[in-house]
Coordinates of C-alpha atoms in Angstrom, one line a residue:
M1 CA 5.3 28.2 15.0
L2 CA 3.9 25.8 12.7
H3 CA 5.5 26.0 8.9
T4 CA 2.5 25.9 6.6
H5 CA 3.6 23.3 3.3
R6 CA 1.5 23.6 0.3
V7 CA 0.5 20.0 -0.3
A8 CA -0.6 18.1 -3.3
V9 CA -2.2 14.6 -2.9
L10 CA -2.8 13.1 -6.7
G11 CA -5.7 10.1 -6.4
G12 CA -9.1 10.5 -4.8
G13 CA -10.1 7.2 -3.9
S14 CA -10.5 6.2 0.2
F15 CA -6.9 6.5 1.5
G16 CA -5.5 9.6 -0.5
T17 CA -8.4 11.7 0.5
V18 CA -8.3 10.0 3.7
I19 CA -4.3 11.6 4.1
A20 CA -5.2 14.9 2.2
N21 CA -8.1 15.5 5.0
L22 CA -5.2 14.0 7.6
I23 CA -3.2 17.2 6.1
A24 CA -5.5 19.8 5.7
T25 CA -7.3 19.5 9.6
N26 CA -3.2 20.1 10.6
G27 CA -3.9 23.5 8.8
H28 CA -2.0 23.4 5.3
P29 CA -3.3 24.1 1.9
V30 CA -4.4 20.6 0.2
C31 CA -5.1 19.8 -3.1
L32 CA -6.2 16.6 -4.2
W33 CA -6.6 15.8 -8.2
L34 CA -8.8 13.0 -9.5
R35 CA -10.0 12.5 -13.2
N36 CA -14.0 12.8 -12.6
E37 CA -15.2 16.2 -12.8
Q38 CA -18.5 15.2 -11.1
R39 CA -16.7 14.0 -7.7
V40 CA -14.4 17.2 -8.0
E41 CA -17.9 19.0 -8.2
A42 CA -19.0 17.7 -5.3
I43 CA -16.4 17.4 -3.2
N44 CA -15.7 21.2 -3.6
R45 CA -19.3 22.0 -3.1
D46 CA -20.4 19.2 -0.6
H47 CA -17.0 19.0 1.7
E48 CA -16.9 15.0 1.4
N49 CA -16.3 12.2 -1.0
A50 CA -19.4 10.6 -1.3
E51 CA -18.1 7.7 -3.5
Y52 CA -15.8 6.3 -1.4
L53 CA -15.9 8.0 2.3
P54 CA -19.7 8.7 2.7
G55 CA -20.6 10.7 5.9
Y56 CA -16.7 11.8 6.1
S57 CA -16.3 15.8 6.5
L58 CA -13.3 16.9 4.7
D59 CA -11.7 20.1 6.3
P60 CA -12.1 23.6 4.4
H61 CA -8.2 23.6 3.6
L62 CA -8.8 20.8 1.3
C63 CA -9.6 21.4 -2.5
A64 CA -10.9 19.4 -5.7
T65 CA -9.3 19.5 -8.9
T66 CA -8.5 17.5 -12.4
S67 CA -6.2 19.6 -13.5
L68 CA -2.8 18.9 -12.4
E69 CA -1.4 21.9 -13.3
Q70 CA -3.4 23.4 -10.3
A71 CA -3.1 21.0 -7.7
A72 CA 1.0 20.8 -8.7
A73 CA 1.1 24.7 -8.8
G74 CA 3.3 26.4 -6.0
I75 CA 3.8 22.8 -4.1
D76 CA 6.3 21.6 -2.1
I77 CA 5.0 18.0 -0.9
L78 CA 3.4 15.8 -3.4
F79 CA 1.7 12.8 -2.1
M80 CA 1.4 10.2 -4.8
A81 CA -2.0 7.9 -4.4
V82 CA -2.9 6.6 -7.4
P83 CA -3.3 2.7 -8.4
S84 CA 0.6 1.5 -9.5
A85 CA -1.3 0.5 -13.1
S86 CA -1.0 4.3 -13.1
F87 CA 1.6 6.0 -11.5
R88 CA 4.3 5.9 -14.4
E89 CA 2.1 7.7 -16.2
V90 CA 1.0 10.2 -13.8
A91 CA 4.4 10.7 -12.2
R92 CA 6.1 11.5 -16.1
A93 CA 2.6 13.8 -16.2
V94 CA 3.2 15.4 -13.3
A95 CA 6.9 15.9 -14.1
S96 CA 7.5 18.8 -15.4
L97 CA 5.0 20.9 -13.1
V98 CA 7.2 20.3 -9.5
S99 CA 10.1 22.0 -8.8
P100 CA 13.1 20.0 -8.0
G101 CA 13.1 20.7 -4.1
T102 CA 9.6 19.3 -4.1
L103 CA 9.3 15.9 -1.5
L104 CA 7.6 13.1 -3.6
V105 CA 5.5 10.3 -0.9
S106 CA 4.4 7.9 -2.3
L107 CA 1.2 5.6 -0.8
T108 CA 0.5 3.5 -3.0
K109 CA 1.0 0.0 -1.7
G110 CA 2.2 -1.7 -5.5
V111 CA 4.5 -3.0 -8.0
E112 CA 4.7 -2.4 -11.5
A113 CA 3.8 -4.6 -14.2
P114 CA 6.2 -5.6 -16.6
G115 CA 9.7 -5.6 -14.6
F116 CA 9.3 -5.1 -10.4
Y117 CA 9.9 -1.8 -9.6
L118 CA 8.5 -0.3 -6.9
M119 CA 6.8 2.7 -6.6
S120 CA 9.9 5.1 -4.7
E121 CA 12.1 3.6 -7.8
I122 CA 9.4 5.2 -10.4
L123 CA 9.8 8.1 -8.8
E124 CA 13.5 8.1 -9.4
Q125 CA 13.6 7.2 -12.9
E126 CA 11.1 9.9 -13.5
L127 CA 12.2 12.9 -11.3
P128 CA 15.2 12.1 -10.7
D129 CA 16.6 15.2 -8.9
N130 CA 13.6 15.1 -6.8
P131 CA 13.9 13.6 -2.7
R132 CA 11.8 10.5 -2.1
A133 CA 9.8 9.2 0.4
V134 CA 7.2 6.6 1.4
L135 CA 4.2 6.1 3.8
S136 CA 3.0 2.9 5.0
G137 CA 1.4 0.5 8.1
P138 CA -1.5 -0.7 9.3
N139 CA -4.2 2.0 7.6
L140 CA -7.7 1.0 6.2
A141 CA -9.4 4.2 5.5
G142 CA -12.3 3.8 6.8
E143 CA -11.3 3.2 10.2
I144 CA -8.6 6.9 9.8
A145 CA -11.6 8.5 8.7
A146 CA -14.0 7.0 11.3
G147 CA -11.4 8.4 14.4
N148 CA -10.2 5.1 15.0
I149 CA -6.4 5.7 16.8
A150 CA -3.6 4.7 13.6
G151 CA -0.4 4.6 13.2
A152 CA 1.1 4.6 9.9
V153 CA 5.3 4.6 8.8
V154 CA 6.9 7.2 6.8
A155 CA 10.6 6.1 5.1
S156 CA 13.2 7.9 4.1
R157 CA 17.7 8.0 3.8
S158 CA 16.8 11.4 5.4
E159 CA 16.0 12.0 9.3
E160 CA 14.8 15.5 7.7
I161 CA 12.5 14.5 5.8
N162 CA 10.9 11.7 8.4
G163 CA 10.4 14.5 10.8
T164 CA 9.2 17.0 8.6
L165 CA 6.7 14.2 7.2
H166 CA 5.7 13.1 11.0
D167 CA 5.1 16.9 12.1
L168 CA 2.8 17.1 8.4
L169 CA 0.5 14.5 9.4
H170 CA 0.8 13.8 13.3
G171 CA -2.0 14.0 15.3
E172 CA -3.7 12.9 18.8
R173 CA -5.3 9.8 16.4
F174 CA -2.9 9.4 13.7
L175 CA 0.4 8.5 14.8
V176 CA 3.7 8.9 13.0
Y177 CA 6.9 6.9 12.9
G178 CA 10.0 7.2 10.7
S179 CA 12.4 4.6 9.8
P180 CA 15.5 5.1 7.1
D181 CA 14.9 1.6 5.4
M182 CA 12.6 3.1 2.5
Y183 CA 12.7 -0.2 0.1
G184 CA 11.9 -2.7 3.3
V185 CA 8.7 -0.3 4.3
E186 CA 7.7 0.0 0.9
L187 CA 8.3 -4.4 0.3
G188 CA 6.4 -4.8 3.4
G189 CA 3.4 -2.5 2.3
A190 CA 3.2 -3.9 -1.2
L191 CA 3.7 -8.3 0.0
K192 CA 1.4 -8.5 2.6
N193 CA -1.6 -7.5 0.1
V194 CA -0.7 -10.9 -1.2
Y195 CA -1.4 -12.8 2.0
A196 CA -4.3 -11.6 2.5
I197 CA -5.9 -12.8 -0.7
L198 CA -4.7 -15.9 1.2
A199 CA -6.1 -15.4 4.7
G200 CA -9.4 -14.1 2.8
L201 CA -9.7 -17.8 0.9
G202 CA -9.0 -19.1 4.3
A203 CA -11.6 -17.5 6.5
A204 CA -14.0 -18.6 3.8
L205 CA -13.5 -22.0 4.3
D206 CA -12.9 -22.1 8.2
F207 CA -9.4 -22.8 8.7
G208 CA -9.3 -22.3 12.5
E209 CA -7.3 -19.6 14.4
N210 CA -4.3 -22.0 14.9
T211 CA -3.6 -22.8 10.9
T212 CA -4.3 -18.8 10.7
G213 CA -1.8 -18.0 13.3
L214 CA 0.2 -20.7 11.3
L215 CA -0.4 -19.0 7.7
L216 CA 0.5 -15.5 9.5
T217 CA 3.8 -16.2 10.6
R218 CA 4.8 -18.2 7.3
A219 CA 3.7 -15.2 5.7
L220 CA 6.2 -12.6 7.6
S221 CA 9.0 -15.4 7.1
E222 CA 8.1 -15.3 3.3
M223 CA 7.7 -11.5 3.4
S224 CA 11.0 -11.1 5.1
R225 CA 13.3 -13.9 3.2
F226 CA 12.1 -12.2 -0.2
A227 CA 12.9 -8.6 0.9
V228 CA 16.2 -9.5 2.7
Q229 CA 17.5 -10.8 -0.2
C230 CA 16.3 -7.8 -2.0
G231 CA 18.5 -5.3 0.2
A232 CA 15.8 -4.4 3.4
N233 CA 16.8 -4.8 7.3
P234 CA 14.7 -7.5 8.5
M235 CA 14.2 -5.5 11.5
T236 CA 11.9 -3.0 9.7
F237 CA 9.4 -6.3 9.2
L238 CA 8.7 -6.7 12.7
G239 CA 7.0 -3.0 12.9
L240 CA 4.2 -1.0 11.4
A241 CA 4.6 -2.0 7.7
G242 CA 5.5 -5.3 8.4
V243 CA 3.5 -7.4 11.1
G244 CA 1.4 -4.4 11.9
D245 CA 0.3 -4.3 7.7
L246 CA -0.1 -7.7 7.7
F247 CA -2.0 -8.8 10.7
V248 CA -4.9 -5.7 9.7
T249 CA -4.8 -6.5 5.7
C250 CA -5.0 -10.3 7.0
S251 CA -7.8 -10.1 9.4
S252 CA -10.3 -7.3 8.4
P253 CA -13.3 -7.8 5.6
L254 CA -12.2 -3.6 4.9
S255 CA -8.9 -5.1 3.0
R256 CA -10.1 -5.4 -1.0
N257 CA -7.6 -7.7 -1.2
Y258 CA -9.1 -10.2 1.8
R259 CA -12.3 -9.5 0.1
I260 CA -11.2 -11.3 -3.0
G261 CA -9.9 -14.4 -0.7
Q262 CA -13.1 -14.7 1.0
A263 CA -15.1 -14.6 -2.5
I264 CA -12.7 -17.4 -4.4
G265 CA -13.1 -19.0 -1.5
R266 CA -17.1 -19.6 -1.8
G267 CA -16.9 -19.9 -5.3
Q268 CA -17.1 -17.2 -7.0
P269 CA -14.6 -16.6 -10.5
L270 CA -11.7 -14.7 -10.2
A271 CA -12.6 -12.3 -13.5
E272 CA -16.3 -12.2 -11.5
V273 CA -14.7 -11.1 -8.5
L274 CA -12.3 -8.3 -9.6
A275 CA -15.4 -7.1 -12.3
G276 CA -17.4 -6.4 -9.7
M277 CA -14.4 -4.4 -6.9
D278 CA -15.0 -0.3 -7.5
Q279 CA -11.3 0.3 -6.5
V280 CA -7.8 -1.9 -7.3
A281 CA -6.5 -4.5 -5.1
E282 CA -3.3 -4.5 -5.7
G283 CA -2.1 -7.8 -4.6
I284 CA -3.6 -10.0 -7.4
N285 CA -1.2 -8.1 -10.0
T286 CA 1.8 -8.3 -7.0
L287 CA 1.4 -12.0 -6.4
E288 CA 2.6 -13.0 -10.4
L289 CA 5.5 -10.8 -9.9
L290 CA 6.4 -11.9 -6.9
K291 CA 6.8 -15.4 -8.2
A292 CA 8.4 -14.7 -11.2
Q293 CA 11.1 -12.7 -8.9
A294 CA 11.2 -14.9 -6.5
E295 CA 11.9 -17.7 -9.5
V296 CA 14.4 -15.6 -10.6
R297 CA 16.3 -14.3 -7.5
G298 CA 15.9 -18.3 -6.1
V299 CA 14.1 -17.3 -3.0
H300 CA 11.7 -19.8 -1.6
M301 CA 8.2 -19.0 -1.1
P302 CA 5.5 -21.9 -0.8
L303 CA 2.7 -19.7 0.3
V304 CA 3.1 -17.6 -3.1
N305 CA 3.8 -20.4 -5.3
G306 CA 0.5 -22.3 -3.7
L307 CA -1.9 -19.4 -3.7
Y308 CA -0.8 -18.6 -7.6
D309 CA -2.0 -22.3 -8.8
I310 CA -4.8 -21.7 -6.9
L311 CA -5.8 -18.8 -8.5
H312 CA -4.8 -19.8 -12.1
H313 CA -4.7 -23.3 -12.3
S314 CA -7.5 -24.7 -10.0
R315 CA -5.8 -26.3 -7.2
P316 CA -7.6 -27.9 -4.6
V317 CA -6.7 -25.2 -1.4
S318 CA -5.5 -28.5 0.3
D319 CA -2.5 -28.8 -1.7
L320 CA -1.6 -25.4 -0.2
F321 CA -1.1 -26.7 3.1
N322 CA 0.4 -30.3 1.9
D323 CA 3.2 -28.8 0.1
M324 CA 3.8 -26.1 3.3
M325 CA 3.9 -29.0 5.5
S326 CA 6.2 -31.2 3.6
R327 CA 8.2 -28.3 1.5
E328 CA 8.4 -25.7 4.0
Q329 CA 11.8 -24.8 5.4
A330 CA 12.1 -26.2 9.2
Q331 CA 14.1 -23.2 10.3
D332 CA 11.2 -20.8 12.5
V333 CA 12.9 -17.6 13.1
E334 CA 15.4 -17.0 10.3
F335 CA 16.7 -13.2 11.1
V336 CA 18.0 -13.9 14.4
A337 CA 20.6 -11.4 16.4
A338 CA 23.5 -12.3 17.5

């Protein structure tokens, strides 16, 4: 018999909405929290988030609210889907509203500035008594809403938590897998946004398929190199949160970070691109933080350094490839099983 959970999803963007609806479709009551009163009224009236997912019907088990108190009342699982810039603020606000047993799950693929805190680390700091998990993977919200088959990975240090989240979310068209490497899964989701900008830039400049293949594999090498230095398992990057998410985000115009790269490659100024976006593109923020953290840790990341110089110092794109060819480490696969 299905155990019914009471769930809140904080953040009414496209991904928060689609995850809330998947849970509601599985028979669990879900409260979706967002700040916009008019959008809340429209969701409750029309069962549709027309701003972000027009035409996507929302299950009757899902209701929306602007009240954190109402969203958090009586829940046993809380999903956080707010941008990284406001993640700590919302976590702090909800800390007094949930019980210590409430499971906290981050959906946000980003890094907090200043510093280099992942969202699970913020949850640990602000709600230290609560169990935590993350969800990541190649999950473009528009494709999930369209009913295309997708997969995600849930990660925590507890097999029981992973099993609970599997049962909560898993369906015929949304497949859920587990991992014990919470930090690696979360890093994969955050870091790939940087390389999606570079991939979009390359697409606008017609780099070609060979160059794209080179970029993706060297990006995966950089990501895993950095993550392992931070304590993650390199094998995590062979899964959905690594190569799966990297491939999708670096090849789809549905990716906000990829679209930024395309626009820059066509000559549009970065500030103008960002001003025209209706949702946060985490890759820009993550790029700056990642570059600084890699320098502190002594991690070799020529793609990160090159992209930073392109965006912030107007460096020619050709210089990036010259540097990569001349300075990249000669080893192809760095982490080889004995």
